Amino acid sequence: MGQSGGGKDRVRQRIGEAIKAQIAAGTYRPGARLPSTRALAMELGVSRTTVTAAYEQLLAEGYLETRPGAHTRVARGLRPHAQAPGLSPPAGPARLSAFGQRIAGFGAPGPFPGRQPAIDFRYGDLAAADFPTLAWRRALNAALLHRPDRLRYGDPCGTPALRVALQGYLWRARGLRCEPDQIIVVNGSQQGLDLCARLLLDPGDRAVIEDPCYLLARQTLAAAGARLLPIMVDREGMRTDRLPAAARLAYVTPSHQFPLGSVMSVARRQELLAWAARMDAHVIEDDYDGEFRFDIRPVEALQALSGASRVIYLGTFSKTLSPLLRLGYLVVPAALRPAFATAKRLADRQAPGLEQDALAALIASGAYERHVRRMRRRNAERRAALLAALAAELGDRVAVEGADAGLHLVAWLADLPRRQEVELALRASAQGLGVHPVTPLYDPSAATERPDRAGLILGYASLDEREIRGGVRRLAAVLEEMRAAGPAHRI
Amino acid sequence: MGQSGGGKDRVRQRIGEAIKAQIAAGTYRPGARLPSTRALAMELGVSRTTVTAAYEQLLAEGYLETRPGAHTRVARGLRPHAQAPGLSPPAGPARLSAFGQRIAGFGAPGPFPGRQPAIDFRYGDLAAADFPTLAWRRALNAALLHRPDRLRYGDPCGTPALRVALQGYLWRARGLRCEPDQIIVVNGSQQGLDLCARLLLDPGDRAVIEDPCYLLARQTLAAAGARLLPIMVDREGMRTDRLPAAARLAYVTPSHQFPLGSVMSVARRQELLAWAARMDAHVIEDDYDGEFRFDIRPVEALQALSGASRVIYLGTFSKTLSPLLRLGYLVVPAALRPAFATAKRLADRQAPGLEQDALAALIASGAYERHVRRMRRRNAERRAALLAALAAELGDRVAVEGADAGLHLVAWLADLPRRQEVELALRASAQGLGVHPVTPLYDPSAATERPDRAGLILGYASLDEREIRGGVRRLAAVLEEMRAAGPAHRI
C-alpha cells in the first residue's frame, strides 16, 4: 500500500527525486547500473526497505528497468532531459481552431473580481438577501439524505423528477404545454444557447438577432460561425417585416425584449412563426425574465402559440433564484430531443444531481412559486423606487423605456450625446457608482435607428431602496458635473 | 400588480382566454370592435375592473389595440390561427449542423433509468456510502451562510479560492506545478475534454487516441470532426514509436491507461512530448483516476515533466467524491488561458458558485485529502476481494490486466471467444449481474492487436465485498452455463 504518509514516505520520495535529478543531469545515463539497494541504504543511512520502495516507484514510472536476478538499470529508452530535442515552449501564440480564433476577438472576460462600485446597477446581479437560503438548505440536505445506493450518471437531459416538476410549472406559469421528454436541463440558459448554436448552425449560416441584443447571445451565435442578421426592434418587438429571405435561426426575447423591454405583439409572433415555417428555421425564445411582469400577468410564451413546432424555449433560474446556481432548461421540439440529449452528454454528461433533486423538491412543494411571487413584489418595490428617483432627480432629462417587466429598465439621457456614454460610466465609477451603457448591445455593423443620446441599462434587482435613491442622486450629480464641464459636452 | 392570485385573477384569466379563442376561431376578426368593458361586465356578471384587467392583458400581449377615446379592437395585424399559413410541423427530420449530424451517429444515450442489475460492475459508479455526506453538508451550509451581498457572475475559470486550493493539492498529490491562473474549473472532465476539442480541432484535423480508449473521449474528438488515429497500447502505455507524422492533438491516459491499466513509461512520455513539440500539437493528459494507485505512490503526472508546455491536464472529482457532483478542472498552458476562459464563459458562464466554495473549503481544510486516503484504502479492500474471488472462482480461466491502479480491472476470459462477449453480458444481465464488454472501447476502424478472447471491464468502486464475491460467483456460473451449452461455444 505504501500510502501511510509518514516520515519514511518522505524519505523514499526524496530518494526518488534525487535519482531522477541525476538521470536528468546525465549522471546516470540510459542503461547505467544503479547501486544495489543495500549499498545505497548504507550510503544514505536509511533502511533498505525505503530504498527498495523508492526503486519500485521509479520502476513503475519507467525510469528504471530490471530483470529477475539482474541489476537495476536506468531505462534504456530514456533520454536525459538535457538531450531531449525540441522541448522548448511553443513559439508564438497557440494554434487554435476556427472556433477558437473566432472567440479570441471577443476579449477575455475579467478581471475578476473587478473593482466593485458601492452601488452597482449592473444587470443580472441579484441581492443575496433575496435567495431563499433556508428553503434551499433544507432541500439540499433532504436530497443528500435521499441518495440512491449507487452514484452513477443518469439521463443527460435531467432527472425525471425535475423535468416533471418543470412541466407542471411551465404550464401553470407560462401557459406552455410540453412533455417532460422535451425538457433538457442545462447549466443556465447560456449552455442552452450554446447547444442550440452547435446543433443548428454551421459556419456561414444566417442567424437573425434583435438589435440591440444580449451580448452573450450575439457572441454565442458568432462563435458558431454564423452570419448575423440584426433586426431593429420597436414598441411591438422585432420588426418582423424586415425578416430576411433566408436564415437557419432566429434568436428573440418576445416576452421582454432585452434590453429595450418591448413585448412582441401577437401579430408579429405569428409572422415570426410563419416565417420560420417557410424557412424551415428554428426560433430560440429566450424567456430570461418572463416571471417578472408588474402590471399584468406574465405574457404568454411564444412556444405556447399554435404552430410553434420550430420554437426552442429557453428558461432559467438565474433571475428567480441565483445566477450562481447555474440551472436552466430548454424545451425543444420532440424531433430535436435525441440530438440535444447526445450534445448535452458530450458537453458535460448532465447537470449536477444534488441540485436537480433540490430544485425538483422546491418546485413540487410550491415553495418555488411562492418565492417567485415574493420576488415579484420585492422587485416591484425596487422598480417603483427607481422610477420615482429618476423622475425626482432628472425629471424630463430622462426618458425611461422597458420598465413594465423584468429587472431592469433603459434610461435615455436627454441632454447627453451618445458619444459621452463611456465618459459618463467612467466618471460614475470614480464616484463609486456602476452604470452600464446600452451601446455595446447594438450590433456595430448594423445601421439600426436609435436615439442619439446616451442610454444606460439600469438593473435594480441587487439594490435596496436606499441604494437606488442614492445611486440616482449620484448619477444626477455626475451628469451635472459633466454639464458644468463646458459646452463641449452639450449636444 | 394584479398578481394576488385570488379568484378575480382566475376570472380575468378565463375572460382573456375566451376572447383569444374567439379571435382564433374568427368570431372576432382583425380590426373588429370588442364590446365595451361595461357591456361585457354586465353580460358576464362580473365587475368592470375584472374585464378591464382582462382587456389590458390582451392589449399588452398585442391581441387588442386601442387609441385614446376610441373603442378597443382586435389588432389589425393579427391572423386568426386557422388562416395562418405554413404552420404545420416540420416535415421530415430536423435540419442539423455538421456537428449535429456527426453526433447523431453516436446513438442517443439511455434509456434512463435502465433496468439496473442487482450487482453491477459498471465502471464509473461509486458507492453512495463512500460519499463524505456530513463533511459536504457542512461545507455547503457554511458556503450558503458566507455569501457576499450580491449574487453575480464571477470568473468563468472558477473562484480564486478553489483554484488556489487546487494548485496546492495538485502539487502535493501529483507533483504538478502550475499557477492558479492556469486552472480552469469545469463541470467534470467531460466538459474539459469538450472545450479542448472545440478550441484545438477543426473538422479534418488529425487527433491521436489510444486504442482501446474511453468511449466518450473518442466521441468528443469525433464530434469536433477530427480524423482519429488510434494507436495501440502495451504494458508501457501507448506505442509512441507509432505516432503519426502529423497531428494536432493526442489524447492519453498515461497514469493508468483506460481501460487496460498500463502506466506510460518515462521514455515514452518523453517521446510523446518531443513528438508534440515537433508537431506543435497539444497533449491532453486525462488523469481520471490518478489518486488510486495501490502498490506505490501515484505516478507523477505527464504535466509535471519538463518540456510539458503543450500538455493540458484533465482532473476530476467524479472518482473521489461523486460523478453527480460535476466538478473537474483543466490545467492549461498559460498561452491558452484566455481562449479557455472565453470558451468556458460561452459554454455556460461558470461552474456553480456554492459547490465551488464548498469544494475549496474541503480541500483547504485537508478533509478532501483525508477522504481520498480513506477511499484508497477502501478501494484497495474491494480490489483485493475481486482479485481473490476471480482467482478462486475462475483460476487460470481468467487473466487480469491493469489491477495496480484505478477503480477497475480488465478480465480476459481464457475459454470464451471475443464474439461471445455480448452473449455473456446478456446472459449475465438475465441473472441480475451487470458486466461490460471491453470491445466497444476498441476503435472499430483500427487493426489493433488484442486477445481473441472475451474481455470485461470490471469496475468495483460501487460494490461491497459480499457483492463482489457474489458477482464473481454468478459470472462463473454464467460461464459454466455457456460452456455447457455446447461445443459451438468453445474457441
XYZ file of C-alpha atoms in Angstrom, chain A residues 94-455:
362
model
C -1.089 28.750 -29.593
C -2.680 27.341 -32.743
C -6.427 27.473 -32.260
C -9.363 26.021 -34.164
C -11.539 28.282 -36.301
C -13.923 28.420 -33.317
C -11.023 29.387 -31.062
C -9.956 32.113 -33.462
C -13.487 33.480 -33.737
C -13.911 33.786 -29.989
C -10.430 35.263 -29.500
C -11.872 38.512 -30.836
C -14.445 38.671 -28.032
C -11.808 39.589 -25.493
C -11.167 37.518 -22.417
C -13.671 38.160 -19.635
C -12.470 39.723 -16.441
C -10.597 40.820 -14.446
C -12.337 39.120 -11.526
C -13.031 40.401 -9.028
C -13.186 43.788 -10.691
C -13.299 46.924 -8.630
C -16.863 46.812 -7.357
C -18.669 50.129 -7.073
C -20.516 50.743 -3.801
C -23.775 50.993 -5.733
C -23.940 48.999 -8.944
C -26.874 48.978 -11.375
C -25.319 46.014 -13.177
C -27.952 43.959 -14.889
C -28.088 40.294 -13.852
C -26.979 40.793 -10.254
C -29.363 39.725 -7.515
C -29.440 40.617 -3.828
C -28.110 37.701 -1.804
C -30.746 38.505 0.819
C -33.427 37.531 -1.696
C -32.114 33.994 -2.038
C -34.343 31.502 -0.157
C -31.392 30.241 1.884
C -33.361 28.231 4.405
C -35.595 26.514 1.861
C -32.631 25.742 -0.363
C -30.570 24.384 2.510
C -33.430 22.174 3.596
C -33.945 20.931 0.048
C -30.223 20.231 -0.430
C -29.937 18.425 2.884
C -33.006 16.338 2.124
C -31.543 15.459 -1.266
C -28.252 14.461 0.392
C -30.093 12.104 2.711
C -32.184 10.503 -0.021
C -29.368 9.404 -2.305
C -29.697 6.032 -4.023
C -27.201 3.295 -3.123
C -25.021 3.999 -6.123
C -23.812 7.264 -7.554
C -23.975 6.921 -11.325
C -24.646 9.078 -14.317
C -28.296 9.481 -15.167
C -30.204 10.927 -18.082
C -28.161 13.750 -19.652
C -31.438 15.643 -20.124
C -32.040 15.824 -16.384
C -33.683 13.795 -13.636
C -37.269 12.674 -14.309
C -38.420 14.377 -11.073
C -37.115 17.769 -12.112
C -38.466 17.528 -15.636
C -41.916 16.533 -14.426
C -41.876 19.400 -11.896
C -40.790 21.812 -14.630
C -43.502 20.629 -16.988
C -46.152 21.477 -14.402
C -44.551 24.788 -13.538
C -44.276 25.878 -17.173
C -47.917 25.073 -17.757
C -49.080 26.963 -14.668
C -46.776 29.957 -15.019
C -46.257 30.364 -18.751
C -49.101 28.519 -20.446
C -46.526 26.239 -22.009
C -47.568 22.700 -22.932
C -44.864 20.113 -23.387
C -43.898 16.577 -22.477
C -41.214 16.097 -19.801
C -39.159 14.437 -22.542
C -38.958 17.744 -24.409
C -37.223 19.369 -21.439
C -33.416 19.431 -21.304
C -31.953 20.612 -18.011
C -28.870 22.727 -18.688
C -26.307 24.718 -16.704
C -28.073 28.021 -17.094
C -29.602 29.366 -20.272
C -26.126 30.158 -21.636
C -25.462 26.454 -22.060
C -28.866 26.062 -23.692
C -27.999 28.752 -26.186
C -24.594 27.232 -26.864
C -26.122 23.805 -27.512
C -28.612 25.377 -29.945
C -25.824 27.141 -31.806
C -23.729 23.981 -32.033
C -26.594 21.785 -33.189
C -28.312 24.143 -35.581
C -25.652 26.382 -37.132
C -22.765 25.759 -39.485
C -20.154 28.407 -40.238
C -21.621 30.821 -42.762
C -25.260 30.098 -41.847
C -27.514 33.099 -41.410
C -28.935 33.802 -37.967
C -31.371 36.565 -37.071
C -30.896 38.513 -33.851
C -32.662 41.515 -32.403
C -30.773 44.803 -32.387
C -29.953 45.677 -29.637
C -29.444 42.209 -28.223
C -27.994 40.377 -25.238
C -24.236 40.450 -25.836
C -23.502 36.814 -24.974
C -26.255 35.625 -27.324
C -24.688 37.561 -30.175
C -21.270 36.155 -29.272
C -22.531 32.584 -28.956
C -24.033 32.625 -32.444
C -20.970 34.375 -33.849
C -18.741 31.774 -32.171
C -20.557 29.078 -34.161
C -19.531 30.970 -37.274
C -22.998 32.300 -38.053
C -23.515 35.309 -40.260
C -25.593 37.562 -38.012
C -28.564 39.499 -39.339
C -29.514 42.120 -36.732
C -33.090 43.407 -36.972
C -34.288 46.548 -35.243
C -36.949 46.439 -32.550
C -39.717 48.924 -31.764
C -42.542 49.033 -29.261
C -44.025 45.827 -30.670
C -40.740 43.942 -30.556
C -38.686 42.795 -33.515
C -39.674 44.313 -36.866
C -40.800 41.074 -38.447
C -41.422 42.863 -41.749
C -37.643 43.022 -42.033
C -37.024 39.300 -41.619
C -34.592 38.098 -44.298
C -35.345 35.828 -47.233
C -33.209 33.050 -45.801
C -31.885 32.070 -42.393
C -31.494 28.969 -40.250
C -32.262 30.504 -36.893
C -33.773 33.497 -35.121
C -32.946 34.432 -31.539
C -35.670 36.538 -29.890
C -36.790 37.812 -26.467
C -40.541 38.181 -27.139
C -41.787 38.480 -23.542
C -39.495 41.370 -22.721
C -37.063 42.491 -25.376
C -33.546 42.700 -23.999
C -32.652 45.427 -23.272
C -35.379 47.758 -24.569
C -38.257 45.994 -22.882
C -40.992 45.836 -25.519
C -43.360 42.872 -25.712
C -43.595 41.255 -29.132
C -47.163 41.617 -30.347
C -49.156 38.544 -31.233
C -49.318 39.640 -34.879
C -45.534 39.707 -35.055
C -45.274 36.443 -33.163
C -47.467 34.838 -35.775
C -45.436 36.410 -38.566
C -42.236 35.130 -36.996
C -43.616 31.604 -36.733
C -44.886 31.683 -40.301
C -41.507 32.930 -41.487
C -39.737 30.142 -39.547
C -42.027 27.593 -41.177
C -41.263 28.934 -44.671
C -37.504 28.939 -43.958
C -37.537 25.615 -42.104
C -35.692 27.664 -39.485
C -35.757 27.377 -35.703
C -36.716 30.165 -33.321
C -34.972 30.431 -29.961
C -37.282 32.097 -27.467
C -35.163 33.407 -24.597
C -37.620 33.914 -21.736
C -34.915 35.211 -19.433
C -37.197 37.154 -17.080
C -40.715 36.138 -18.095
C -41.607 35.736 -14.402
C -41.314 39.457 -13.760
C -44.163 41.442 -15.199
C -45.576 44.054 -12.884
C -48.686 45.468 -14.477
C -50.402 42.363 -15.743
C -49.949 38.613 -15.802
C -46.720 37.449 -17.444
C -47.251 37.429 -21.200
C -47.874 34.048 -22.794
C -44.809 32.353 -24.241
C -44.234 32.190 -27.981
C -43.809 28.457 -27.539
C -47.435 28.294 -26.322
C -48.861 29.566 -29.614
C -50.130 27.070 -32.085
C -47.677 26.453 -34.882
C -44.759 26.776 -32.516
C -43.223 23.450 -33.516
C -39.982 25.181 -34.518
C -39.618 27.087 -31.256
C -36.942 26.233 -28.719
C -37.849 27.742 -25.371
C -35.029 28.819 -23.059
C -35.713 29.269 -19.344
C -33.505 29.985 -16.360
C -33.367 30.144 -12.582
C -30.691 32.828 -12.691
C -33.216 35.644 -12.247
C -35.528 33.988 -9.719
C -33.016 32.140 -7.521
C -29.372 32.897 -8.267
C -27.103 33.353 -11.266
C -24.527 31.239 -9.399
C -26.866 28.239 -9.266
C -26.243 27.576 -12.980
C -29.507 25.825 -13.682
C -31.775 26.416 -16.630
C -33.724 24.407 -19.170
C -34.651 24.088 -22.786
C -37.997 22.977 -24.154
C -37.188 21.536 -27.564
C -39.363 20.137 -30.351
C -39.650 16.366 -29.934
C -37.768 15.787 -33.198
C -34.695 17.544 -31.787
C -34.668 15.721 -28.480
C -32.160 12.952 -29.387
C -29.689 15.479 -30.806
C -29.878 17.658 -27.692
C -29.543 14.632 -25.404
C -26.380 13.485 -27.166
C -24.946 17.004 -27.318
C -25.598 17.624 -23.617
C -23.925 14.328 -22.776
C -20.847 15.275 -24.791
C -20.848 18.790 -23.316
C -20.702 17.651 -19.688
C -22.692 14.415 -19.187
C -25.508 16.012 -17.150
C -26.376 18.772 -14.688
C -25.346 18.173 -11.049
C -27.532 15.569 -9.338
C -27.987 17.044 -5.879
C -29.041 20.460 -7.182
C -31.525 18.885 -9.592
C -33.088 16.922 -6.735
C -33.273 20.004 -4.507
C -34.826 22.135 -7.235
C -37.380 19.465 -8.130
C -38.483 19.309 -4.490
C -38.665 23.095 -4.262
C -40.925 23.312 -7.323
C -43.063 20.297 -6.433
C -43.753 21.643 -2.926
C -44.935 25.012 -4.241
C -42.121 26.785 -2.379
C -40.545 27.905 -5.630
C -43.682 29.638 -6.899
C -44.248 31.308 -3.543
C -40.696 32.570 -3.740
C -41.237 33.886 -7.276
C -44.349 35.782 -6.147
C -42.396 37.253 -3.236
C -39.613 38.308 -5.609
C -42.126 39.866 -7.976
C -43.472 42.017 -5.124
C -39.991 42.896 -3.898
C -38.791 43.878 -7.342
C -41.939 45.920 -7.964
C -40.948 47.953 -4.907
C -37.428 48.432 -6.221
C -38.753 49.398 -9.634
C -41.132 51.953 -8.110
C -38.270 53.449 -6.107
C -36.100 53.690 -9.214
C -38.825 55.299 -11.329
C -39.614 57.783 -8.550
C -35.954 58.653 -8.041
C -35.356 59.130 -11.763
C -38.394 61.426 -12.004
C -37.379 63.382 -8.922
C -33.691 63.798 -9.750
C -33.717 64.004 -13.539
C -37.287 64.958 -14.484
C -37.660 65.321 -18.218
C -33.944 64.977 -18.748
C -34.506 61.219 -18.683
C -36.783 59.029 -20.809
C -37.439 55.569 -19.408
C -38.019 52.567 -21.651
C -38.995 48.982 -20.923
C -39.954 49.337 -17.263
C -43.137 47.238 -17.421
C -41.368 43.962 -16.885
C -38.107 42.351 -15.939
C -35.449 43.505 -13.530
C -34.011 46.455 -15.428
C -35.009 49.470 -17.481
C -33.263 51.605 -20.049
C -32.767 55.279 -19.209
C -32.140 57.615 -22.168
C -30.442 60.813 -21.070
C -31.932 63.746 -22.995
C -29.009 66.136 -22.694
C -26.067 63.783 -23.030
C -24.966 62.680 -26.514
C -24.304 59.026 -27.175
C -20.558 59.522 -27.574
C -20.346 60.509 -23.907
C -21.765 57.234 -22.575
C -18.338 55.842 -21.769
C -17.195 59.074 -20.141
C -20.348 59.011 -18.013
C -19.711 55.422 -16.934
C -16.095 56.230 -16.046
C -16.973 59.357 -14.086
C -19.718 57.456 -12.261
C -17.317 54.627 -11.479
C -14.924 57.142 -9.899
C -17.835 58.120 -7.629
C -18.467 54.508 -6.595
C -21.433 54.173 -8.926
C -21.799 51.380 -11.514
C -23.845 52.308 -14.591
C -23.665 50.434 -17.866
C -24.020 51.931 -21.367
C -26.516 50.451 -23.791
C -24.369 50.945 -26.906
C -22.364 47.698 -26.660
C -25.654 45.801 -27.070
C -26.193 47.275 -30.528
C -24.577 45.392 -33.372
C -21.766 47.662 -34.565
C -22.237 46.508 -38.175
C -25.965 47.282 -38.275
C -27.455 50.668 -39.082
C -30.271 50.336 -36.577
C -32.001 53.642 -35.821
C -31.614 54.609 -32.197
C -31.704 57.740 -30.082
C -28.576 59.865 -30.455
C -28.449 60.113 -26.713
C -26.590 58.281 -24.029
C -28.503 55.252 -22.764
